[in-house]
């Protein structure tokens, strides 16, 4: 019942806001350019490892946990990694990199605020029913992802960090 509605809403979010909206706003070529693979340096390794480690720590904070209904566990696992890790980075980091190339405040702060506010929806149906923990944690991670995207001029590593962090939060 509720799970089916939630996942249907998630797919609509991914398709409309994660694909169609960025495609219209910045175009396919910009999206492809933003997700180009980059060489992993030691500095990048530590920059990507940081949010993954923080996800492991935040996982134990009340309000940060995800629902894990047994029937939907595999879908949650796949959707968190492929859906959110990829699509949310195109929407929340990639578009801001492209739309505000010289406005660091809009590029980092504004995307972080909206990313945190977006997490009100999944947080409101969490086990605790209190979205604040998820919003704060997501805001902190979003700020870091925005910084990482700004530094690398790409969302390649934020996609990987987001997917790995999401995997830790779900498992």
PDB file of N, CA, C and O in Angstrom, residues 110-145:
ATOM      1  N   UNK A 110      23.069  27.451  -2.007  1.00  0.00           N
ATOM      2  CA  UNK A 110      21.676  27.322  -2.451  1.00  0.00           C
ATOM      3  C   UNK A 110      21.334  25.870  -2.757  1.00  0.00           C
ATOM      4  O   UNK A 110      20.262  25.382  -2.385  1.00  0.00           O
ATOM      5  N   UNK A 111      22.222  25.154  -3.420  1.00  0.00           N
ATOM      6  CA  UNK A 111      21.946  23.743  -3.715  1.00  0.00           C
ATOM      7  C   UNK A 111      21.858  22.931  -2.428  1.00  0.00           C
ATOM      8  O   UNK A 111      21.047  22.009  -2.320  1.00  0.00           O
ATOM      9  N   UNK A 112      22.651  23.291  -1.431  1.00  0.00           N
ATOM     10  CA  UNK A 112      22.627  22.591  -0.151  1.00  0.00           C
ATOM     11  C   UNK A 112      21.305  22.805   0.574  1.00  0.00           C
ATOM     12  O   UNK A 112      20.713  21.857   1.102  1.00  0.00           O
ATOM     13  N   UNK A 113      20.844  24.029   0.595  1.00  0.00           N
ATOM     14  CA  UNK A 113      19.576  24.331   1.270  1.00  0.00           C
ATOM     15  C   UNK A 113      18.435  23.546   0.632  1.00  0.00           C
ATOM     16  O   UNK A 113      17.636  22.905   1.325  1.00  0.00           O
ATOM     17  N   UNK A 114      18.346  23.573  -0.692  1.00  0.00           N
ATOM     18  CA  UNK A 114      17.264  22.866  -1.368  1.00  0.00           C
ATOM     19  C   UNK A 114      17.385  21.360  -1.211  1.00  0.00           C
ATOM     20  O   UNK A 114      16.381  20.651  -1.072  1.00  0.00           O
ATOM     21  N   UNK A 115      18.593  20.839  -1.209  1.00  0.00           N
ATOM     22  CA  UNK A 115      18.804  19.403  -1.006  1.00  0.00           C
ATOM     23  C   UNK A 115      18.321  18.992   0.386  1.00  0.00           C
ATOM     24  O   UNK A 115      17.649  17.979   0.542  1.00  0.00           O
ATOM     25  N   UNK A 116      18.654  19.788   1.382  1.00  0.00           N
ATOM     26  CA  UNK A 116      18.202  19.491   2.752  1.00  0.00           C
ATOM     27  C   UNK A 116      16.678  19.571   2.855  1.00  0.00           C
ATOM     28  O   UNK A 116      16.041  18.693   3.451  1.00  0.00           O
ATOM     29  N   UNK A 117      16.095  20.597   2.272  1.00  0.00           N
ATOM     30  CA  UNK A 117      14.633  20.738   2.319  1.00  0.00           C
ATOM     31  C   UNK A 117      13.927  19.596   1.594  1.00  0.00           C
ATOM     32  O   UNK A 117      12.869  19.133   2.048  1.00  0.00           O
ATOM     33  N   UNK A 118      14.499  19.138   0.496  1.00  0.00           N
ATOM     34  CA  UNK A 118      13.908  18.011  -0.220  1.00  0.00           C
ATOM     35  C   UNK A 118      13.784  16.789   0.694  1.00  0.00           C
ATOM     36  O   UNK A 118      12.840  16.022   0.606  1.00  0.00           O
ATOM     37  N   UNK A 119      14.731  16.597   1.602  1.00  0.00           N
ATOM     38  CA  UNK A 119      14.728  15.421   2.465  1.00  0.00           C
ATOM     39  C   UNK A 119      13.664  15.470   3.566  1.00  0.00           C
ATOM     40  O   UNK A 119      13.564  14.539   4.354  1.00  0.00           O
ATOM     41  N   UNK A 120      12.873  16.532   3.574  1.00  0.00           N
ATOM     42  CA  UNK A 120      11.709  16.552   4.473  1.00  0.00           C
ATOM     43  C   UNK A 120      10.758  15.412   4.103  1.00  0.00           C
ATOM     44  O   UNK A 120      10.232  14.731   4.981  1.00  0.00           O
ATOM     45  N   UNK A 121      10.551  15.203   2.800  1.00  0.00           N
ATOM     46  CA  UNK A 121       9.605  14.182   2.329  1.00  0.00           C
ATOM     47  C   UNK A 121       9.971  12.783   2.826  1.00  0.00           C
ATOM     48  O   UNK A 121       9.163  12.143   3.504  1.00  0.00           O
ATOM     49  N   UNK A 122      11.185  12.271   2.530  1.00  0.00           N
ATOM     50  CA  UNK A 122      11.486  10.926   3.037  1.00  0.00           C
ATOM     51  C   UNK A 122      11.614  10.888   4.560  1.00  0.00           C
ATOM     52  O   UNK A 122      11.277   9.888   5.190  1.00  0.00           O
ATOM     53  N   UNK A 123      12.060  11.978   5.161  1.00  0.00           N
ATOM     54  CA  UNK A 123      12.183  12.006   6.620  1.00  0.00           C
ATOM     55  C   UNK A 123      10.842  11.968   7.331  1.00  0.00           C
ATOM     56  O   UNK A 123      10.723  11.436   8.435  1.00  0.00           O
ATOM     57  N   UNK A 124       9.819  12.512   6.687  1.00  0.00           N
ATOM     58  CA  UNK A 124       8.501  12.554   7.327  1.00  0.00           C
ATOM     59  C   UNK A 124       7.840  11.184   7.397  1.00  0.00           C
ATOM     60  O   UNK A 124       6.929  10.985   8.189  1.00  0.00           O
ATOM     61  N   UNK A 125       8.303  10.230   6.591  1.00  0.00           N
ATOM     62  CA  UNK A 125       7.744   8.882   6.684  1.00  0.00           C
ATOM     63  C   UNK A 125       8.731   7.893   7.319  1.00  0.00           C
ATOM     64  O   UNK A 125       8.543   6.704   7.262  1.00  0.00           O
ATOM     65  N   UNK A 126       9.792   8.430   7.930  1.00  0.00           N
ATOM     66  CA  UNK A 126      10.777   7.564   8.578  1.00  0.00           C
ATOM     67  C   UNK A 126      10.160   6.928   9.821  1.00  0.00           C
ATOM     68  O   UNK A 126       9.071   7.298  10.259  1.00  0.00           O
ATOM     69  N   UNK A 127      10.856   5.985  10.391  1.00  0.00           N
ATOM     70  CA  UNK A 127      10.366   5.273  11.577  1.00  0.00           C
ATOM     71  C   UNK A 127      10.052   6.238  12.712  1.00  0.00           C
ATOM     72  O   UNK A 127       9.081   6.057  13.441  1.00  0.00           O
ATOM     73  N   UNK A 128      10.852   7.292  12.865  1.00  0.00           N
ATOM     74  CA  UNK A 128      10.634   8.246  13.948  1.00  0.00           C
ATOM     75  C   UNK A 128       9.529   9.249  13.621  1.00  0.00           C
ATOM     76  O   UNK A 128       8.968   9.867  14.507  1.00  0.00           O
ATOM     77  N   UNK A 129       9.239   9.418  12.327  1.00  0.00           N
ATOM     78  CA  UNK A 129       8.241  10.397  11.910  1.00  0.00           C
ATOM     79  C   UNK A 129       8.728  11.832  12.033  1.00  0.00           C
ATOM     80  O   UNK A 129       7.985  12.775  11.832  1.00  0.00           O
ATOM     81  N   UNK A 130      10.019  11.992  12.363  1.00  0.00           N
ATOM     82  CA  UNK A 130      10.604  13.313  12.528  1.00  0.00           C
ATOM     83  C   UNK A 130      11.646  13.525  11.435  1.00  0.00           C
ATOM     84  O   UNK A 130      12.694  12.883  11.445  1.00  0.00           O
ATOM     85  N   UNK A 131      11.375  14.421  10.489  1.00  0.00           N
ATOM     86  CA  UNK A 131      12.289  14.603   9.349  1.00  0.00           C
ATOM     87  C   UNK A 131      13.539  15.430   9.661  1.00  0.00           C
ATOM     88  O   UNK A 131      14.452  15.483   8.850  1.00  0.00           O
ATOM     89  N   UNK A 132      13.606  16.045  10.825  1.00  0.00           N
ATOM     90  CA  UNK A 132      14.693  16.985  11.116  1.00  0.00           C
ATOM     91  C   UNK A 132      16.073  16.325  11.044  1.00  0.00           C
ATOM     92  O   UNK A 132      17.002  16.882  10.459  1.00  0.00           O
ATOM     93  N   UNK A 133      16.216  15.145  11.622  1.00  0.00           N
ATOM     94  CA  UNK A 133      17.511  14.461  11.591  1.00  0.00           C
ATOM     95  C   UNK A 133      17.995  14.193  10.182  1.00  0.00           C
ATOM     96  O   UNK A 133      19.148  14.459   9.850  1.00  0.00           O
ATOM     97  N   UNK A 134      17.096  13.693   9.340  1.00  0.00           N
ATOM     98  CA  UNK A 134      17.473  13.414   7.957  1.00  0.00           C
ATOM     99  C   UNK A 134      17.765  14.698   7.199  1.00  0.00           C
ATOM    100  O   UNK A 134      18.688  14.755   6.396  1.00  0.00           O
ATOM    101  N   UNK A 135      17.013  15.741   7.466  1.00  0.00           N
ATOM    102  CA  UNK A 135      17.244  17.017   6.786  1.00  0.00           C
ATOM    103  C   UNK A 135      18.596  17.609   7.177  1.00  0.00           C
ATOM    104  O   UNK A 135      19.335  18.102   6.315  1.00  0.00           O
ATOM    105  N   UNK A 136      18.934  17.560   8.445  1.00  0.00           N
ATOM    106  CA  UNK A 136      20.217  18.104   8.900  1.00  0.00           C
ATOM    107  C   UNK A 136      21.373  17.277   8.328  1.00  0.00           C
ATOM    108  O   UNK A 136      22.330  17.817   7.780  1.00  0.00           O
ATOM    109  N   UNK A 137      21.279  15.958   8.448  1.00  0.00           N
ATOM    110  CA  UNK A 137      22.331  15.087   7.911  1.00  0.00           C
ATOM    111  C   UNK A 137      22.478  15.239   6.408  1.00  0.00           C
ATOM    112  O   UNK A 137      23.589  15.331   5.884  1.00  0.00           O
ATOM    113  N   UNK A 138      21.364  15.303   5.707  1.00  0.00           N
ATOM    114  CA  UNK A 138      21.404  15.477   4.255  1.00  0.00           C
ATOM    115  C   UNK A 138      21.972  16.841   3.888  1.00  0.00           C
ATOM    116  O   UNK A 138      22.705  16.970   2.911  1.00  0.00           O
ATOM    117  N   UNK A 139      21.630  17.841   4.666  1.00  0.00           N
ATOM    118  CA  UNK A 139      22.174  19.175   4.422  1.00  0.00           C
ATOM    119  C   UNK A 139      23.689  19.201   4.591  1.00  0.00           C
ATOM    120  O   UNK A 139      24.406  19.792   3.773  1.00  0.00           O
ATOM    121  N   UNK A 140      24.168  18.528   5.628  1.00  0.00           N
ATOM    122  CA  UNK A 140      25.614  18.481   5.852  1.00  0.00           C
ATOM    123  C   UNK A 140      26.321  17.729   4.721  1.00  0.00           C
ATOM    124  O   UNK A 140      27.352  18.173   4.216  1.00  0.00           O
ATOM    125  N   UNK A 141      25.742  16.603   4.329  1.00  0.00           N
ATOM    126  CA  UNK A 141      26.331  15.845   3.226  1.00  0.00           C
ATOM    127  C   UNK A 141      26.207  16.627   1.918  1.00  0.00           C
ATOM    128  O   UNK A 141      27.132  16.644   1.108  1.00  0.00           O
ATOM    129  N   UNK A 142      25.062  17.264   1.710  1.00  0.00           N
ATOM    130  CA  UNK A 142      24.861  18.064   0.499  1.00  0.00           C
ATOM    131  C   UNK A 142      25.860  19.200   0.400  1.00  0.00           C
ATOM    132  O   UNK A 142      26.357  19.512  -0.685  1.00  0.00           O
ATOM    133  N   UNK A 143      26.163  19.825   1.531  1.00  0.00           N
ATOM    134  CA  UNK A 143      27.161  20.895   1.546  1.00  0.00           C
ATOM    135  C   UNK A 143      28.525  20.348   1.120  1.00  0.00           C
ATOM    136  O   UNK A 143      29.220  20.944   0.303  1.00  0.00           O
ATOM    137  N   UNK A 144      28.856  19.201   1.656  1.00  0.00           N
ATOM    138  CA  UNK A 144      30.135  18.606   1.284  1.00  0.00           C
ATOM    139  C   UNK A 144      30.140  18.187  -0.185  1.00  0.00           C
ATOM    140  O   UNK A 144      31.119  18.413  -0.896  1.00  0.00           O
ATOM    141  N   UNK A 145      29.052  17.568  -0.655  1.00  0.00           N
ATOM    142  CA  UNK A 145      28.983  17.177  -2.064  1.00  0.00           C
ATOM    143  C   UNK A 145      29.092  18.406  -2.969  1.00  0.00           C
ATOM    144  O   UNK A 145      29.742  18.352  -4.018  1.00  0.00           O
TER     145      UNK A 145
END
